[in-house]
Coordinates of C-alpha atoms and ligand atoms in Angstrom, one line a residue:
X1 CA -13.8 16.5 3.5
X2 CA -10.3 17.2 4.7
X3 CA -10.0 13.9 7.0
X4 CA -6.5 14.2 9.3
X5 CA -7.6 10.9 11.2
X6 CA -7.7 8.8 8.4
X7 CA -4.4 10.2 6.9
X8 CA -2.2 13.6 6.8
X9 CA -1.5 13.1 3.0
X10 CA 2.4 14.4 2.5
X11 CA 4.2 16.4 -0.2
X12 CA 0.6 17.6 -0.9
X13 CA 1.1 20.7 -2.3
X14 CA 4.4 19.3 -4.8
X15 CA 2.2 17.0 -6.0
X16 CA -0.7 18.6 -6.8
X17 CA 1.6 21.5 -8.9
X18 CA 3.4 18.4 -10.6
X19 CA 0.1 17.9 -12.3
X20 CA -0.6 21.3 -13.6
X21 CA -3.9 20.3 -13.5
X22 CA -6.2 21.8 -16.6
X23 CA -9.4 22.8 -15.3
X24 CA -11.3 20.5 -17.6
X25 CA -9.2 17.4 -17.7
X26 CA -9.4 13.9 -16.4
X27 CA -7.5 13.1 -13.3
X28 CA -6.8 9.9 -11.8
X29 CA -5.9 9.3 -7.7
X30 CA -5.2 5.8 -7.8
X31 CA -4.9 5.8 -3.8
X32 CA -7.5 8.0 -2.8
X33 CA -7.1 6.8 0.3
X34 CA -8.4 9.7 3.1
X35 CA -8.8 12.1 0.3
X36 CA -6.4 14.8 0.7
X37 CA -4.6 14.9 -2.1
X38 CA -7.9 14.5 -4.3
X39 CA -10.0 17.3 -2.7
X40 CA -6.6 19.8 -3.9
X41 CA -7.6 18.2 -7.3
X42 CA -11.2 18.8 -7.1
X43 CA -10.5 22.5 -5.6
X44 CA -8.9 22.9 -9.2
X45 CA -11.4 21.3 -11.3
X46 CA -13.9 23.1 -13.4
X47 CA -15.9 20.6 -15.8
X48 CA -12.9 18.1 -15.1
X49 CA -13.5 14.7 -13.9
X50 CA -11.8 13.0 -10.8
X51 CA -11.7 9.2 -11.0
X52 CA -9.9 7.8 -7.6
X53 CA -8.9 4.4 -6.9
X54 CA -8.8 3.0 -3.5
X55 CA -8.8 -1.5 -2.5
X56 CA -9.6 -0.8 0.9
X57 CA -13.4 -0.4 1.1
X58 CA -13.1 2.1 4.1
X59 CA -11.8 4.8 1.7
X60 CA -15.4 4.5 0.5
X61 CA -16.3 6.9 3.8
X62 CA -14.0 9.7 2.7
X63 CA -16.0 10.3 -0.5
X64 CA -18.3 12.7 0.8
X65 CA -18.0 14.9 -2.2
X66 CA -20.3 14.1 -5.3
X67 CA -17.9 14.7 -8.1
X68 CA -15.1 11.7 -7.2
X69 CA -16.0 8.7 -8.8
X70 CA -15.0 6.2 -6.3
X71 CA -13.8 2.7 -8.1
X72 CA -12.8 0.7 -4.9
X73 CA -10.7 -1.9 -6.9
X74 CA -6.8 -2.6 -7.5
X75 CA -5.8 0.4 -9.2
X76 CA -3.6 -2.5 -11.5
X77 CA -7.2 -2.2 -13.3
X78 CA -7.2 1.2 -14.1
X79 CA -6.8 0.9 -17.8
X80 CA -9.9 -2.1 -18.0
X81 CA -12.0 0.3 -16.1
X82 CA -11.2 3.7 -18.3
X83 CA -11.7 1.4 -21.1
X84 CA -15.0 0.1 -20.3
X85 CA -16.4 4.0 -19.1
X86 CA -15.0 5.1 -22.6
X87 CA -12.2 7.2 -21.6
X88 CA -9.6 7.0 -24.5
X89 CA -7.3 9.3 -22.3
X90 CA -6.7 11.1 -18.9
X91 CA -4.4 14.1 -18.2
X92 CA -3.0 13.2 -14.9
X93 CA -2.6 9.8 -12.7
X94 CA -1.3 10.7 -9.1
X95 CA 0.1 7.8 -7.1
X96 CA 0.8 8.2 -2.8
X97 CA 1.7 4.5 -2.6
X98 CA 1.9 2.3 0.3
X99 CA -0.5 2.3 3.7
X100 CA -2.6 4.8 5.2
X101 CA -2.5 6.1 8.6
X102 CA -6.1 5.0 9.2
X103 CA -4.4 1.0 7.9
X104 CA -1.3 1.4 10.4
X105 CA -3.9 2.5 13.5
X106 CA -6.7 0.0 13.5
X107 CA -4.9 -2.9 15.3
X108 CA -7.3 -5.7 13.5
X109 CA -5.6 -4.9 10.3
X110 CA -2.1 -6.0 11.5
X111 CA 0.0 -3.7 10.2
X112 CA 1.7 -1.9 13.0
X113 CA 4.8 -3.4 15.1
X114 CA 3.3 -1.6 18.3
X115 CA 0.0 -3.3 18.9
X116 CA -1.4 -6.5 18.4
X117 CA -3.7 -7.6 16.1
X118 CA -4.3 -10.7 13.5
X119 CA -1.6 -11.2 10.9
X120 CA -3.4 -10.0 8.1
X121 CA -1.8 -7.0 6.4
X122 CA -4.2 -7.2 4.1
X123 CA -4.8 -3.6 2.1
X124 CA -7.9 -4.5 0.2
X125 CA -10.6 -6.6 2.8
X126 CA -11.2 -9.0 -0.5
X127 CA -7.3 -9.9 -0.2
X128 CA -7.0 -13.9 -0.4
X129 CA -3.5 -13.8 0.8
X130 CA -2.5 -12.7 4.6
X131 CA 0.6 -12.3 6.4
X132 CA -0.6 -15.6 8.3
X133 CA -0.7 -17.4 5.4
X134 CA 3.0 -16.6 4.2
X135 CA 4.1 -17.1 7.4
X136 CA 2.6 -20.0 7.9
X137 CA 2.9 -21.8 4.6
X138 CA 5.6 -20.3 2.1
X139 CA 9.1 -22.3 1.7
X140 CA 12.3 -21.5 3.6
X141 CA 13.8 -20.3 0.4
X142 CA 10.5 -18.1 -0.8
X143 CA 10.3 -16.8 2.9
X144 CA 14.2 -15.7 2.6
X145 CA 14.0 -13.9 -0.7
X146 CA 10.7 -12.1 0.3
X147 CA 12.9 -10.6 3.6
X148 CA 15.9 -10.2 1.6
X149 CA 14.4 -8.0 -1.6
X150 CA 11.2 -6.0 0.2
X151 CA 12.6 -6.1 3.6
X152 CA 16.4 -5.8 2.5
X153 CA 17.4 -7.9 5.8
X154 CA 20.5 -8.9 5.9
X155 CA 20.2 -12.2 8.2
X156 CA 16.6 -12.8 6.2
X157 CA 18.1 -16.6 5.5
X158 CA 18.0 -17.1 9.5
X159 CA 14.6 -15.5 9.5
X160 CA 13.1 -17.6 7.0
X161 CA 14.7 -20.6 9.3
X162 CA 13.2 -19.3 12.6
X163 CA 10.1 -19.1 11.2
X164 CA 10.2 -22.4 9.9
X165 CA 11.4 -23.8 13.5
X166 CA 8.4 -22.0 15.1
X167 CA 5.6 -22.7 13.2
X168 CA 6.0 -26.6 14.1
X169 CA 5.5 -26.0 17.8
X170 CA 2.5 -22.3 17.2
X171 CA 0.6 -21.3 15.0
X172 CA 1.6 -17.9 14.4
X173 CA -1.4 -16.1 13.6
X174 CA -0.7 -12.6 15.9
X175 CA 1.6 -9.7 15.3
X176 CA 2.6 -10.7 19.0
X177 CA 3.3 -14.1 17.9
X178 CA 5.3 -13.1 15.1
X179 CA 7.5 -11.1 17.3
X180 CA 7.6 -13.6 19.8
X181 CA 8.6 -16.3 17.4
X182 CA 11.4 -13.9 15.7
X183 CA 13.1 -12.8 19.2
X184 CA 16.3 -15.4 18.9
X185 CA 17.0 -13.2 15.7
X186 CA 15.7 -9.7 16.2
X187 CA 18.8 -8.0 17.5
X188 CA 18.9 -6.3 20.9
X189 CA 19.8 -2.5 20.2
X190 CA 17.3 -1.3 16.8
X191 CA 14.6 -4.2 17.0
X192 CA 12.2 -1.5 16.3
X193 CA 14.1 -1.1 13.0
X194 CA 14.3 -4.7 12.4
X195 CA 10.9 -5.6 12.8
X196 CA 9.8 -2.7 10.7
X197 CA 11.7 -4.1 7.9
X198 CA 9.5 -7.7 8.9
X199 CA 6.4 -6.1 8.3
X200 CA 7.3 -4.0 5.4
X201 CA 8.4 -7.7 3.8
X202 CA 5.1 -9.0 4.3
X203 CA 3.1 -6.2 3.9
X204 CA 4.7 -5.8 0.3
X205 CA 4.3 -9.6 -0.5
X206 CA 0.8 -9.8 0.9
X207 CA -0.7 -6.7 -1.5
X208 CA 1.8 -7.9 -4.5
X209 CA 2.6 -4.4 -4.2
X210 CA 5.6 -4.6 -6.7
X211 CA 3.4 -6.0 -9.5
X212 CA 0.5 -3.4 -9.0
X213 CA 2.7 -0.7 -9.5
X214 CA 4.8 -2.2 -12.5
X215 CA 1.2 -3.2 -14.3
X216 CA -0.3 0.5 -13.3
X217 CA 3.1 2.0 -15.1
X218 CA 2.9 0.2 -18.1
X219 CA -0.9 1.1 -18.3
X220 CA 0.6 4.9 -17.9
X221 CA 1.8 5.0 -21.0
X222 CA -1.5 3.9 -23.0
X223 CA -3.8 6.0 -21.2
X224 CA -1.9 9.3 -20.0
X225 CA -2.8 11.8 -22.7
X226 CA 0.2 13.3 -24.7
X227 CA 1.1 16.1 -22.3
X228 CA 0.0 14.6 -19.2
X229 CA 1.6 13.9 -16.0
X230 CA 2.2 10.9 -13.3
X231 CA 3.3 11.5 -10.0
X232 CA 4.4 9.1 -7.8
X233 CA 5.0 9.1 -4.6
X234 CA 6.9 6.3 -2.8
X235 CA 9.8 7.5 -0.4
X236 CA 7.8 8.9 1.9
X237 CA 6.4 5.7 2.8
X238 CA 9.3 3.9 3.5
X239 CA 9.4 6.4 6.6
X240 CA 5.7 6.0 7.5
X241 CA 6.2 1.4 8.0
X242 CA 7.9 3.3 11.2
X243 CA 5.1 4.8 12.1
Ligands
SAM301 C1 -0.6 6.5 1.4 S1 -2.3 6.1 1.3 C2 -2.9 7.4 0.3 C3 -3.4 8.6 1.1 C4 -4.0 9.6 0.2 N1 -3.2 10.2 -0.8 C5 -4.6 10.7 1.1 O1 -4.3 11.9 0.9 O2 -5.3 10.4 2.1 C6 -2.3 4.8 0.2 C7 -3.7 4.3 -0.1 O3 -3.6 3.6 -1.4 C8 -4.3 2.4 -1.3 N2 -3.6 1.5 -2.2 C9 -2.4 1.0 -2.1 N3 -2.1 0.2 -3.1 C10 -3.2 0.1 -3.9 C11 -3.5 -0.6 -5.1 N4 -2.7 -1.4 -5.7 N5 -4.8 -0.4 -5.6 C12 -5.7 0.4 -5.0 N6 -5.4 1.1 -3.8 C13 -4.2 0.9 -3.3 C14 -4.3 1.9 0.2 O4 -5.4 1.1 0.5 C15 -4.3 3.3 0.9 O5 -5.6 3.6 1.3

């Protein structure tokens, strides 16, 4: 079920060491995503159990292998879920946060700077909160501190403002639009950078990205059995919102 179109999972083979995986744990892939970093778990697996996470319901296609039970859910709910299957403890929890290729390449998701699509940016399709809706609705100051701490944009106060200035006269309800209503403050040289930042801002703020993974880390601790392992993965997608 290896699945390169839906995502080229990285630092596959570090990860999948970091969890010394016992042959009949309990493994956790809270973003199963295309799969590839929970088929090297299965390939290890003997009576072990795989339990992998995934919001977006299109992960659902890249279970084609009987033994992953699929919980397409928040993985913020892992510990609820454990709980209620009666699973006291789990022996590994491996995190590959952020989007997926698959997200980045269908346009009517929104989340890449190169095509157009609605301003959604939602990960899960049951998402109540778009990119739209931020753009359209949140306050100058909420607008600037969203740029400032997930997009780390320096001129995010003059962002916020544009925004506010453009959304009287359109309603700015396109990645197009967006771009079109930022181009007074995207600078001339690097506005491929720039608007990457944009979109990793929202994209953050839209999935409450932040507070998933600081809920998921506290429930670490509770479930993760003595000598078990987390990895997380996170750098690496900074460099994919650039792809
Ligand atoms: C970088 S991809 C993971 C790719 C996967 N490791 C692979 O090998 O194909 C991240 C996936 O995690 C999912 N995801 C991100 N945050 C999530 C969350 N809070 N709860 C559940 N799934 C999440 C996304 O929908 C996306 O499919």
């Amino acid at each position: 079920m290896e699945n390169e179109a839906y995502h080229v999972p990285v630092l596959l083979q570090p990860s999948i060491d970091g969890l010394n995986i016992n042959p009949n744990g309990t493994y956790v892939d809270v973003t199963f995503g295309g799969g590839g970093h929970s088929i090297e778990i299965l390939k290890l697996l003997d009576k072990g159990k795989l339990i992998a996470f995934d919001q977006d319901t299109d992960a659902l296609a890249n279970t084609i292998d009987d033994r992953i039970l699929f919980v397409d859910q928040n993985f913020r709910f892992m510990r609820n879920f454990l709980q209620f299957n009666g699973i006291t403890h789990v022996d590994g929890i491996l995190a590959d946060l952020g989007v997926s290729s698959h997200q980045f390449n269908v346009d009517a998701r929104g989340f890449s700077t190169r095509t157009d699509g609605p301003l959604d940016m939602r990960m899960s399709q049951n998402g109540e909160k778009t990119a739209e809706h931020i753009v359209m609705t949140y306050t100058e100051d909420k607008l600037k501190q969203m740029f400032w701490l997930y997009g780390e944009l320096k001129n995010a106060g003059k962002i916020a403002r544009q925004l506010l200035l453009k959304r009287e006269e359109m309603k700015i309800d396109t990645t197009e639009k967006l771009k079109e209503a930022l181009l007074p403050v995207t600078p001339r040289y690097d506005d491929y950078r720039f608007l990457a930042q944009v979109f990793q801002a929202l994209r953050i703020e839209v999935n409450e990205e932040l507070t998933a993974l600081e809920e998921l880390l506290i429930q670490t601790i509770e479930v993760l059995a003595p000598e078990g392992q987390i990895g997380n993965y996170l750098l690496p997608q900074l460099r994919r919102q650039d792809g």
